[in-house]
CSV table of C-alpha atoms in Angstrom, one decimal:
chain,number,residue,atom,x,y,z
A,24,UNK,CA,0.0,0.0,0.0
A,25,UNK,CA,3.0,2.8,0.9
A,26,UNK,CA,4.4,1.7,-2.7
A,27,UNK,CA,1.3,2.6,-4.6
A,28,UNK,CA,1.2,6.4,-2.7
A,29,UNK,CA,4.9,6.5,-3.2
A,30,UNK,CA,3.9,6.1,-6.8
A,31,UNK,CA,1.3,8.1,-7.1
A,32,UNK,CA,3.4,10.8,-5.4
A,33,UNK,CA,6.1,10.3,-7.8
A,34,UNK,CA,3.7,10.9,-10.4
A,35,UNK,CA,1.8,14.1,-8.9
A,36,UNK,CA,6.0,15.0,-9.4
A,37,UNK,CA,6.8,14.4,-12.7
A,38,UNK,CA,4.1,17.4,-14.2
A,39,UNK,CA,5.2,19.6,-16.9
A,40,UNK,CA,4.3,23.2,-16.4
A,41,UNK,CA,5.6,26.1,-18.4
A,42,UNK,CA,6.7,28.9,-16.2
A,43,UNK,CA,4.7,32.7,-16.6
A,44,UNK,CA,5.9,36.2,-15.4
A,45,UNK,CA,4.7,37.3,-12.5
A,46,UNK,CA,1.2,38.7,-12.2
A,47,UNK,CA,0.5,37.6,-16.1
A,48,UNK,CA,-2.8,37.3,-17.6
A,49,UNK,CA,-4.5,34.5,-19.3
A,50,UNK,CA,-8.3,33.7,-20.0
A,51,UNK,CA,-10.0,30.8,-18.5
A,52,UNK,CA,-10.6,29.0,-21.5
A,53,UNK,CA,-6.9,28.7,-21.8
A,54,UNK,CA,-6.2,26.9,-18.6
A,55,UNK,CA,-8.5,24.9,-16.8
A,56,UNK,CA,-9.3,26.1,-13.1
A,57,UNK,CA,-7.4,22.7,-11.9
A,58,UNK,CA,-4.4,23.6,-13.1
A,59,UNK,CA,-1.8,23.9,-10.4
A,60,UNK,CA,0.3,27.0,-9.9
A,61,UNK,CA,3.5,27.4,-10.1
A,62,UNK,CA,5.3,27.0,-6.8
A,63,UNK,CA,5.2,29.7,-4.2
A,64,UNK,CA,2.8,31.1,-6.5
A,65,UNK,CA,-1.2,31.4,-6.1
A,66,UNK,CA,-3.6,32.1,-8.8
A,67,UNK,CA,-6.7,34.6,-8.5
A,68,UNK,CA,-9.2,35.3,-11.5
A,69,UNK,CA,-11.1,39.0,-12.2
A,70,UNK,CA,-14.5,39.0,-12.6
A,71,UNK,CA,-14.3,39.5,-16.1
A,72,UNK,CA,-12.7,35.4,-15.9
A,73,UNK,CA,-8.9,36.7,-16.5
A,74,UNK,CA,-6.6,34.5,-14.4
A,75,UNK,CA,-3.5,36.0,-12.4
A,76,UNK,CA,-0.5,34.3,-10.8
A,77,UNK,CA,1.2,36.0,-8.2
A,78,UNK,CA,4.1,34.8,-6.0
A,79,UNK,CA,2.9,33.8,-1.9
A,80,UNK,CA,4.6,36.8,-0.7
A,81,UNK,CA,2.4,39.2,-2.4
A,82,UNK,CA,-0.5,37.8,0.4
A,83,UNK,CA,1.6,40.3,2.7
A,84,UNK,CA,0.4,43.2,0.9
A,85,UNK,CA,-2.3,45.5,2.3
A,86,UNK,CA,-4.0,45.7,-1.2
A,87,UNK,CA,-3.6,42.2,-1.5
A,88,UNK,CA,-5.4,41.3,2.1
A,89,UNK,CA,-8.4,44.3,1.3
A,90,UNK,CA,-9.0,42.5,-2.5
A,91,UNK,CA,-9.2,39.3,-0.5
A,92,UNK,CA,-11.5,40.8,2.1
A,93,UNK,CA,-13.4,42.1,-0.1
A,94,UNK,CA,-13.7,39.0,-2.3
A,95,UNK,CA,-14.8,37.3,0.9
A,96,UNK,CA,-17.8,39.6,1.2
A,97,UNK,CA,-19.0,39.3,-1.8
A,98,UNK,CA,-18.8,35.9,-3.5
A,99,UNK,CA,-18.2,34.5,-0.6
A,100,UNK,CA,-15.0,31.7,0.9
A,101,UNK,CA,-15.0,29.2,-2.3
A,102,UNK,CA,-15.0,25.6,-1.2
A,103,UNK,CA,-14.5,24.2,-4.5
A,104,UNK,CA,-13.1,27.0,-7.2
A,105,UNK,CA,-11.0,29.8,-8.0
A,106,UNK,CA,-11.2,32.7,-5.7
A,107,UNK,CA,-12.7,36.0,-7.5
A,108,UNK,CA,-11.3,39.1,-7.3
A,109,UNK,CA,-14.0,42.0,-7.2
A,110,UNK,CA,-12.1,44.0,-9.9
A,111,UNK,CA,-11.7,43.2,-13.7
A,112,UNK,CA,-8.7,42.6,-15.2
A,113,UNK,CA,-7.3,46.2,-16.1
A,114,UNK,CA,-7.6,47.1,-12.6
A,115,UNK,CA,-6.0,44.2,-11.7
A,116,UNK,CA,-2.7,44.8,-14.2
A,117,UNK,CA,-2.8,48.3,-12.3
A,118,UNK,CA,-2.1,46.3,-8.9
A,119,UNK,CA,0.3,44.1,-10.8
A,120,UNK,CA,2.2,46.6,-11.6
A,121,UNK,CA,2.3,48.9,-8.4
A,122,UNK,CA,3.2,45.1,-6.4
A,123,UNK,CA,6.3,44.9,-8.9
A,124,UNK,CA,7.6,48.6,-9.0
A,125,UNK,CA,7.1,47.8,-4.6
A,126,UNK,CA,5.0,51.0,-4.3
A,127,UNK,CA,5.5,53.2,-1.3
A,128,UNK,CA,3.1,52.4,1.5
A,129,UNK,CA,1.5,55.8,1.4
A,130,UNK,CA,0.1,54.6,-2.7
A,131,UNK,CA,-0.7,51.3,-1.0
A,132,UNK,CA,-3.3,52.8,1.6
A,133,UNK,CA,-4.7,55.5,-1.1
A,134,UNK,CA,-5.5,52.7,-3.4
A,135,UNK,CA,-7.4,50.7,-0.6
A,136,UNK,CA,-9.0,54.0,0.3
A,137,UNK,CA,-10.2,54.6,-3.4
A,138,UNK,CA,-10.7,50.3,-3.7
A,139,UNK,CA,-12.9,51.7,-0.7
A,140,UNK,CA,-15.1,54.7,-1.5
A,141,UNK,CA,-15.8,53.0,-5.3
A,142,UNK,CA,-17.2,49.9,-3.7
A,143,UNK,CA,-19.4,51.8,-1.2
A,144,UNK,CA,-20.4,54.1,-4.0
A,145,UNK,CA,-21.4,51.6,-6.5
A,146,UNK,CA,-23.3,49.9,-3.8
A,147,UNK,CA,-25.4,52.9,-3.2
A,148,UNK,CA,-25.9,53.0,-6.7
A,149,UNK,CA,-27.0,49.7,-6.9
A,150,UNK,CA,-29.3,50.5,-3.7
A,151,UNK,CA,-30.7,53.4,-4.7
A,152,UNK,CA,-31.7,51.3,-8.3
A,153,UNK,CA,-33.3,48.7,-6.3
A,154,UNK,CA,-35.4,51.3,-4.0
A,155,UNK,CA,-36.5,53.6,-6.6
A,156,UNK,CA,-37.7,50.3,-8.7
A,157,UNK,CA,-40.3,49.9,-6.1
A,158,UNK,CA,-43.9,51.1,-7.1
A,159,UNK,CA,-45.7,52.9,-4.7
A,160,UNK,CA,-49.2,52.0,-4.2
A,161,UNK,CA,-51.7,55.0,-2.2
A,162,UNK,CA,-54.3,53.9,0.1
């Protein structure tokens, strides 16, 4: 019995997987959502279905912690899928790029302050659609 998981282990081993740059972009259709990342790397999609790869240490990040955060509140913890970034994919190459130029702290918090105020607005918005679609009815 430990040969055949030794085997299978070896196996789980032996994949082939082409290396990408850091924080590059490729649709879904390309990859399938089981395909492992790189390692030391984790892989996020948009919600326009553009998939990411970023190394671990990114996770230490403030912008990467609020994205998550906010992923959390609205779609939810994924048991079994991708995790979904609330932001589309040119957002997304924004943060790629401020991550690998290692942007100042004080650019950090003002882009989680404006990741902030846009989702709070756009919720209103999307409030203030749903209340105003209401029909009154007099008595």
């Amino acid at each position: 019995m430990a040969r055949k998981w030794q085997r299978v282990a070896a196996l789980g081993r032996k994949r082939i997987s082409f290396p990408r740059k850091v924080g590059e972009v490729s649709t879904s259709d390309e990859h399938s959502s089981s395909e492992l990342p790189e390692k030391g790397h984790f892989i996020v999609y948009t919600t326009d279905k553009r998939r990411f790869s970023f190394p671990i240490a990114y996770l230490n990040s403030s912008i990467f912690r609020e994205l998550l955060r906010m992923s959390e509140e609205e779609f939810g913890l994924p048991s079994d899928g991708p995790i979904t970034l609330p932001c589309d994919s040119q957002f997304m190459g924004y943060v790629t790029s401020l991550m690998q130029k290692k942007a100042a702290r004080d650019v950090e918090k003002a882009l989680i302050l404006s990741m902030a105020s846009c989702r709070s607005s756009s919720s209103y918005n999307i409030h203030q659609q749903e209340t105003s679609s209401i029909p009154l009815r007099g008595c």
